[in-house]
Short mmCIF file of C-alpha atoms in Angstrom, two decimals:
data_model
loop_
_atom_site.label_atom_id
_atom_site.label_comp_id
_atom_site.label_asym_id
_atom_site.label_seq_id
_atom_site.Cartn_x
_atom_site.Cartn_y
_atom_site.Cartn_z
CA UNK A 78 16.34 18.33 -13.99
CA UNK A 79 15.42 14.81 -15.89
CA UNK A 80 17.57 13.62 -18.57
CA UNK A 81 15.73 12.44 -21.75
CA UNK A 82 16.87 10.14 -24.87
CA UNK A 83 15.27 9.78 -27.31
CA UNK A 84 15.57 7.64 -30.81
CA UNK A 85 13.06 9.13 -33.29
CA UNK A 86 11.93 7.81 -36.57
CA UNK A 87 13.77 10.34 -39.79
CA UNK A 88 10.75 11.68 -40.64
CA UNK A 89 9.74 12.67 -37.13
CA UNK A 90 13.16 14.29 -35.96
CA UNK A 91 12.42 17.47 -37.04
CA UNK A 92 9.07 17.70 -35.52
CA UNK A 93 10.49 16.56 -32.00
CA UNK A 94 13.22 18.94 -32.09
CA UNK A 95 10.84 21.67 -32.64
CA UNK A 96 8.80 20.90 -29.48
CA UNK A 97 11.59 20.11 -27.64
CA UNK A 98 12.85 24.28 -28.48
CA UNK A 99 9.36 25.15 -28.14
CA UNK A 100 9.02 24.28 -24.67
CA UNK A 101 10.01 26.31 -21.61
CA UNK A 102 12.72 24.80 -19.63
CA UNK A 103 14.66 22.73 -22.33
CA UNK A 104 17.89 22.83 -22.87
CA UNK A 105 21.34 20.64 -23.59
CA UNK A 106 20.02 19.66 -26.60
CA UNK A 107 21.58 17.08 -28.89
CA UNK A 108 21.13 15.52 -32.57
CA UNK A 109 22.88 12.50 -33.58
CA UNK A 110 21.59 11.99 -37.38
CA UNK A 111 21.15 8.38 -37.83
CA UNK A 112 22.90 6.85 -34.59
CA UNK A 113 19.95 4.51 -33.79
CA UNK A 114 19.87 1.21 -35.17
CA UNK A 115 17.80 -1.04 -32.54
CA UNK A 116 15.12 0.75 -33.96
CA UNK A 117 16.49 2.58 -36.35
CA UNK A 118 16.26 6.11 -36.15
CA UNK A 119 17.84 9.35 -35.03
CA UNK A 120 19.50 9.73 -31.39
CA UNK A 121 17.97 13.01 -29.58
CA UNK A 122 19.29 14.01 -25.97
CA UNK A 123 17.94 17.00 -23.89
CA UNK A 124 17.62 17.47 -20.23
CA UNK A 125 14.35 19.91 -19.15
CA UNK A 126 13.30 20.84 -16.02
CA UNK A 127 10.99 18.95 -14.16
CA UNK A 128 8.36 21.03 -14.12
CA UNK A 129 8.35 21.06 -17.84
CA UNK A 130 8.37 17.55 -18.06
CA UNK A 131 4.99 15.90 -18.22
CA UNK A 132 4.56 18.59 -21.01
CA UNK A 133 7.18 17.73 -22.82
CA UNK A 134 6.56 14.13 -22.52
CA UNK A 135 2.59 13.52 -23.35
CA UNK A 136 4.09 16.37 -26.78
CA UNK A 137 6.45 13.42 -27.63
CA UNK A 138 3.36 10.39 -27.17
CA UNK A 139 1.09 12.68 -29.47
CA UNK A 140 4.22 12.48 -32.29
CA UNK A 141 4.00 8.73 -31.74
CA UNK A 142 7.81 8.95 -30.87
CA UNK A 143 6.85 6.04 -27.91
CA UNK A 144 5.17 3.89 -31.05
CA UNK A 145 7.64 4.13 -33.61
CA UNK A 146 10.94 5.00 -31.26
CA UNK A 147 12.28 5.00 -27.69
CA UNK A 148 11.44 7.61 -24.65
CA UNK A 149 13.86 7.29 -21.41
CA UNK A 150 13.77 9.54 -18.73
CA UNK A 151 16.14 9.60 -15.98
CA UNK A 152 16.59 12.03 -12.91
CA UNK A 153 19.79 13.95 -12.67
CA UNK A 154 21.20 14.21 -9.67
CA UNK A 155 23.76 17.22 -10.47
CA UNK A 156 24.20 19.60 -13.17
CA UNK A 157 26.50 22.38 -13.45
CA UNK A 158 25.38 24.17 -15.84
CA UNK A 159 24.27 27.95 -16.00
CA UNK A 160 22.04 26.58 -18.91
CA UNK A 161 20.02 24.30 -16.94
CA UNK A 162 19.42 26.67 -14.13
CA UNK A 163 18.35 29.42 -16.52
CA UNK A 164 16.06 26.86 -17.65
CA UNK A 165 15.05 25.62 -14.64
CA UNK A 166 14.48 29.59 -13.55
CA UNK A 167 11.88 29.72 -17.29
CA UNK A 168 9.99 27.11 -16.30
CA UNK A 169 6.41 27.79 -14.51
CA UNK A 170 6.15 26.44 -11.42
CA UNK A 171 8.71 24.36 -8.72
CA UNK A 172 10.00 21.24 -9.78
CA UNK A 173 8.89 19.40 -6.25
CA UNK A 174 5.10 20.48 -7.22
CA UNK A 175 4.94 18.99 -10.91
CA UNK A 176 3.57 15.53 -11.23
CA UNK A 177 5.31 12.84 -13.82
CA UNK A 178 1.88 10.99 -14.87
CA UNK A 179 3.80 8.78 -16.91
CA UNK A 180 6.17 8.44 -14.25
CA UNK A 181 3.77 7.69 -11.82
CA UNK A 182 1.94 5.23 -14.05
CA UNK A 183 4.75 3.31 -14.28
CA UNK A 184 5.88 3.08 -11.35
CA UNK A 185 2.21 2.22 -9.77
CA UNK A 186 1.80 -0.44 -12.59
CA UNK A 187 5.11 -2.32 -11.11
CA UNK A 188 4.00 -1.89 -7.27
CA UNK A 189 1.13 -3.15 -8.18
CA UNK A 190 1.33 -6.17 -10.06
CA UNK A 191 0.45 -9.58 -8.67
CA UNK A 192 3.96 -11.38 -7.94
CA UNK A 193 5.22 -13.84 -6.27
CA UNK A 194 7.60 -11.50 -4.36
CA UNK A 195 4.71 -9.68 -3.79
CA UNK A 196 2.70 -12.33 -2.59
CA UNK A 197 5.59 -13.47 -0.31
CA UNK A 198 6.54 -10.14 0.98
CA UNK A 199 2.64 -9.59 2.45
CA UNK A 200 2.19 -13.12 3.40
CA UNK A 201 5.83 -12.80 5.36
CA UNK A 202 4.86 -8.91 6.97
CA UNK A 203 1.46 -10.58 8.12
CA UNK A 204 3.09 -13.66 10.06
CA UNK A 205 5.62 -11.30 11.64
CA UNK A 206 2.42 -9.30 12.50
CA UNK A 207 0.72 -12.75 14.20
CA UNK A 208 3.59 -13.21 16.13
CA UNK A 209 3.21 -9.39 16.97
CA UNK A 210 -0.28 -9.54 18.30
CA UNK A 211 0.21 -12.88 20.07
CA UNK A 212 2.81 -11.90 21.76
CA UNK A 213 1.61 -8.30 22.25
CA UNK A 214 4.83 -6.85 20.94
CA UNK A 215 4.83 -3.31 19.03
CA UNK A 216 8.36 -3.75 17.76
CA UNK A 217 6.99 -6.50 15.71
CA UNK A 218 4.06 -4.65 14.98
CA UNK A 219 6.12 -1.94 13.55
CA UNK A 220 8.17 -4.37 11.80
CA UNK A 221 5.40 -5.67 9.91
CA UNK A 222 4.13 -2.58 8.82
CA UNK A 223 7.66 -1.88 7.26
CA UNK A 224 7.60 -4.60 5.10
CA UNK A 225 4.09 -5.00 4.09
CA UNK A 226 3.85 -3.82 0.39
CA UNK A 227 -0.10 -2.78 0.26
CA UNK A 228 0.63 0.41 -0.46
CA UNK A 229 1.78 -0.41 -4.03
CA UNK A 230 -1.59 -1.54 -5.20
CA UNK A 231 -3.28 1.42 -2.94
CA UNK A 232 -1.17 4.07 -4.98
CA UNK A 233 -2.12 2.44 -8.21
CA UNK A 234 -6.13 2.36 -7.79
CA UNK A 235 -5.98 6.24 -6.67
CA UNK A 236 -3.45 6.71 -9.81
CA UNK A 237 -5.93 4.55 -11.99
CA UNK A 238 -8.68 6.64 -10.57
CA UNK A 239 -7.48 9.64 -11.29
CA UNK A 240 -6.20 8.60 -15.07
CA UNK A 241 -9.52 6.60 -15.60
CA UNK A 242 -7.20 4.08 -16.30
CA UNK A 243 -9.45 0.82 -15.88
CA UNK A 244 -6.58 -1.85 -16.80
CA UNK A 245 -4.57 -0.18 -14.45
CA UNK A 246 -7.16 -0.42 -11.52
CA UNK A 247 -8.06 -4.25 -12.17
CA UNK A 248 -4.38 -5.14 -12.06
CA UNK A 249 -4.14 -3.02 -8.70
CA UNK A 250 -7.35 -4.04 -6.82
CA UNK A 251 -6.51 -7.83 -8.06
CA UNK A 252 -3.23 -7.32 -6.22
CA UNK A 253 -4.64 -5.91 -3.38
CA UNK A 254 -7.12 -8.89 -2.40
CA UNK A 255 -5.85 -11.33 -3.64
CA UNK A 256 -2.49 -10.68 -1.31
CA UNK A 257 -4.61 -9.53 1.98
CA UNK A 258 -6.75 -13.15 1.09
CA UNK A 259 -3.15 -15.20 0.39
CA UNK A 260 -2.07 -13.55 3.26
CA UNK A 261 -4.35 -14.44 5.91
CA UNK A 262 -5.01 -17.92 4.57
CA UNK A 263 -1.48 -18.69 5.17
CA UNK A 264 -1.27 -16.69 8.54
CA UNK A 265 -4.74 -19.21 9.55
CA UNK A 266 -2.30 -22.50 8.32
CA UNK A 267 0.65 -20.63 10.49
CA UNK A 268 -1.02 -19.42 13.37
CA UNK A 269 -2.44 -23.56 13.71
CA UNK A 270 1.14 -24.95 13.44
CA UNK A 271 2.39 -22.75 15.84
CA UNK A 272 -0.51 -23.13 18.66
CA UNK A 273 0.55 -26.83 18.04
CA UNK A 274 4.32 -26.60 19.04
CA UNK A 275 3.25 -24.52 21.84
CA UNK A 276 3.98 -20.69 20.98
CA UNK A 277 0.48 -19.32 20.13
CA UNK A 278 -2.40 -20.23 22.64
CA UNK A 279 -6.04 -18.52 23.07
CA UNK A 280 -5.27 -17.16 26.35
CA UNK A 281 -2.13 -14.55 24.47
CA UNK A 282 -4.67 -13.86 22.26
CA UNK A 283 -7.75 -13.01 24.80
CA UNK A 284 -5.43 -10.90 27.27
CA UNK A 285 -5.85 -7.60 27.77
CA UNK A 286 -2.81 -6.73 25.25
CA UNK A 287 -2.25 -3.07 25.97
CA UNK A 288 0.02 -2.29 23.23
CA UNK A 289 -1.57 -3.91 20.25
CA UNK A 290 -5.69 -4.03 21.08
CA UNK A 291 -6.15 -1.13 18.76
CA UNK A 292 -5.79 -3.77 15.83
CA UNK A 293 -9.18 -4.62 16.67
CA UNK A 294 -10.46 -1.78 18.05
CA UNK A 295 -11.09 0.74 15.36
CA UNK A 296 -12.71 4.16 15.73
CA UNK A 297 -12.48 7.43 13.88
CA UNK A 298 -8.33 8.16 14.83
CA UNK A 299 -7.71 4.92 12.36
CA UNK A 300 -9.62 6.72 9.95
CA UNK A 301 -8.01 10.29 10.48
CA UNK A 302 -4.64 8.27 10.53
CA UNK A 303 -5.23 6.29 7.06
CA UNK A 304 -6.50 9.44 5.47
CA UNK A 305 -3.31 11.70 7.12
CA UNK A 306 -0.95 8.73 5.64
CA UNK A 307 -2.76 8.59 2.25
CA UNK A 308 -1.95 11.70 1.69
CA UNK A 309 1.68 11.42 2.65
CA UNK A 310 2.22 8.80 0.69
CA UNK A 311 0.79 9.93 -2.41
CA UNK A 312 3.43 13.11 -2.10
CA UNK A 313 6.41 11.04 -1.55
CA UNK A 314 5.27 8.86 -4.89
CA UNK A 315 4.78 12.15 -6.64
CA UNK A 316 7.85 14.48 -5.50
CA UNK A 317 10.02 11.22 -5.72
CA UNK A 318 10.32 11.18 -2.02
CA UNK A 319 10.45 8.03 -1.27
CA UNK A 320 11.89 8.15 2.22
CA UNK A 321 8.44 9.46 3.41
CA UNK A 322 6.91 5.67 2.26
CA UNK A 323 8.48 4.27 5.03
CA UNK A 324 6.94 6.80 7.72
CA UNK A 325 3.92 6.23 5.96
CA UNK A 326 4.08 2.17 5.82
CA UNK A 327 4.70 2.03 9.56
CA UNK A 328 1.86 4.59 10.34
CA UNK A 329 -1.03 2.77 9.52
CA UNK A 330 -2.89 -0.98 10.93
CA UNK A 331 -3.41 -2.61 7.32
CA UNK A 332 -1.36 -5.75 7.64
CA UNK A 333 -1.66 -6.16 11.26
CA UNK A 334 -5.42 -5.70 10.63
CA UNK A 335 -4.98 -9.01 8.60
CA UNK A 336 -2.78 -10.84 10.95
CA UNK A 337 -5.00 -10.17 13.86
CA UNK A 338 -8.24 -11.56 11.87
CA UNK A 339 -6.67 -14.56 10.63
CA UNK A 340 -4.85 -15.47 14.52
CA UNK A 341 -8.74 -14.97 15.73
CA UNK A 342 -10.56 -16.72 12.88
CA UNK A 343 -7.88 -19.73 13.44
CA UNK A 344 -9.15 -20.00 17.57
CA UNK A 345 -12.86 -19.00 16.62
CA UNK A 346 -12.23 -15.92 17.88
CA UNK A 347 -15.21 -14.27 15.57
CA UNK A 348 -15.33 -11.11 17.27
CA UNK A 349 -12.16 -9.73 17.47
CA UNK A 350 -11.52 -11.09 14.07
CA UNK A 351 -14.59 -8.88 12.57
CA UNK A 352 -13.59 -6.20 14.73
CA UNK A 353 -9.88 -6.33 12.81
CA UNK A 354 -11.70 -6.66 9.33
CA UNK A 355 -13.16 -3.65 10.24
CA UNK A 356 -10.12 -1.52 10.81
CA UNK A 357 -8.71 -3.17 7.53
CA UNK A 358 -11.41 -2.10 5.47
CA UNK A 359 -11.66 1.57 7.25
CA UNK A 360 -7.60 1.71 6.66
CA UNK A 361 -7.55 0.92 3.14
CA UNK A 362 -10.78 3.21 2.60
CA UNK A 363 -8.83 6.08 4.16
CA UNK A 364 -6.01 5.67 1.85
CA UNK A 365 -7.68 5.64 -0.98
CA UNK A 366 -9.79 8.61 -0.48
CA UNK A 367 -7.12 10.41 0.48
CA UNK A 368 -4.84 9.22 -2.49
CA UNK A 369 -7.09 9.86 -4.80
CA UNK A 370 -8.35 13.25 -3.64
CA UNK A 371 -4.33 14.70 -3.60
CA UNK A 372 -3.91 13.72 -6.96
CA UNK A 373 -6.82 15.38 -7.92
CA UNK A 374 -5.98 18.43 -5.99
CA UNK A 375 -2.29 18.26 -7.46
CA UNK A 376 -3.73 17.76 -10.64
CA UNK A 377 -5.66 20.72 -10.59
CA UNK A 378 -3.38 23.39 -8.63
CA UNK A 379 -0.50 22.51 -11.10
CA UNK A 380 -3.15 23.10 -14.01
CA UNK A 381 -3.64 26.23 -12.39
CA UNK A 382 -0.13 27.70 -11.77
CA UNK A 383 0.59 26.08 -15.54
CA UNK A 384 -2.06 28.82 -17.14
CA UNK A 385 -0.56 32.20 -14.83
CA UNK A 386 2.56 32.57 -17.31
CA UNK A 387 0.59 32.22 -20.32
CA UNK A 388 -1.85 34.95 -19.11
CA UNK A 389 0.48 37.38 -18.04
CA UNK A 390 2.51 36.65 -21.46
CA UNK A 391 -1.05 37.39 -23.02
CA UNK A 392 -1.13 40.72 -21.01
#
């Protein structure tokens, strides 16, 4: 169930108090007359099921309640109430199916803006990924992964995509290579410094490195992987399962990608360093396909199930 307050204009109270009784899986509904004052206005509660929702929301945009008023929306993490289940019972569909648009939007647009924890937190994951490859070490490999934030900016182009949501999309792919480029000039600067006090050195870099020569080595299993991840981590975004991100972060060779290219670019290294481009680009191409194509397929399949009541209510 999500939790919803609203401050509405006078003039508008009435209309948002109809839609709110019109739709299927409302309920808990509450009028204070006049309780607003920051902007002024009347204080409306309600809590509706999830899968009623994004419904119930883009009704409120089109009465210009976001415009003139306030819309918050938080998750509720119990209610006992025989209400809300028989409302949650009405609604169409299963609450861990329905998308939150807005939600997502919003939560895409803060991933995804250009920060300078952001910056720090992929410049940071790609270092520990250097020292990773160098030292042919999947622990720190894995680390790296876990703290890279890439997939912010990846969740918010296949969200802008999807939403043909251009501002969004700038503001996402700016993020996204402007941080890999930040990111690997600094790991060139750090890989430098540390070949000159004696802890990086071309020869780590040319062994054979069994556990971490995939970085540079891609083939079609990075691809199946980045798509298999994209996917995941689209659903955890959208179901609000955001345990999965980390399963997904650690799953595919973005940021070591980076690290690997910038430690080779720093000893001249030109092949292996192409060779990692290569499995960044074919990651982050993978993701994004994949991203964009399960929000399209969500889209659609919860369009679908969406229209079954109001045939068989027809019939």
């Amino acid at each position: 169930m999500l939790h919803l307050r609203l401050i509405t204009p006078a003039d508008r109270t009435d209309d948002v108090l109809r839609l709110i009784e019109g739709t299927v899986g409302t309920t808990h509904l509450a009028v204070l007359p006049g309780a607003a004052r920051n902007p002024a206005g009347d204080l409306v509660l309600c809590d509706v099921a999830r899968e009623a929702g994004d419904e119930l929301l883009t009704g409120l945009q089109q009465l210009g309640i976001e415009e003139r008023g306030s819309i918050a929306v938080e998750n509720i993490d119990l209610s006992l109430s025989k209400r809300a289940d028989k409302a949650e019972a009405e609604a169409p569909g299963e609450g861990a199916d329905a998308v939150l648009w807005e939600h997502l939007a919003d939560a895409t647009h803060e991933e995804s803006t250009l920060s300078v924890t952001y910056l720090a937190f992929i410049t940071l994951a790609t270092m520990i990924a250097a020292c990773g490859v160098v030292l042919d070490n999947a622990i720190l490999i894995v680390g790296a992964m876990a703290v890279g934030p890439e997939f912010g900016p990846l969740a918010g182009f296949c969200t802008a995509i999807v939403q043909r949501a251009p501002r969004l999309a700038l503001r996402s792919l700016t993020a996204l290579l402007v941080g890999f480029a930040a990111a690997m000039v600094v790991t060139v600067g750090f890989s430098h410094f540390m070949d000159a006090v004696g802890l990086f050195s071309a020869g780590q870099l040319d062994a054979e490195r069994p556990n971490t020569n995939f970085i540079y080595r891609p083939d079609w299993f990075s691809f199946v992987v980045a798509v298999l991840a994209g996917c995941a981590g689209t659903l955890s975004l959208t179901s609000a399962k955001s345990g999965a991100l980390v399963g997904v972060a650690i799953s595919v060779t973005t940021v070591p990608a980076a690290a690997n290219a910038a430690v080779a670019f720093s000893y001249s290294e030109y092949k292996q360093a192409w060779g990692s481009t290569e499995q960044l680009l074919l990651n982050l191409l993978g993701i994004v396909l994949a991203g964009t194509l399960t929000l399209l397929t969500q889209k659609w399949l919860w369009a679908r199930q969406r229209e079954r009541p109001a045939k068989a209510g027809g019939v």
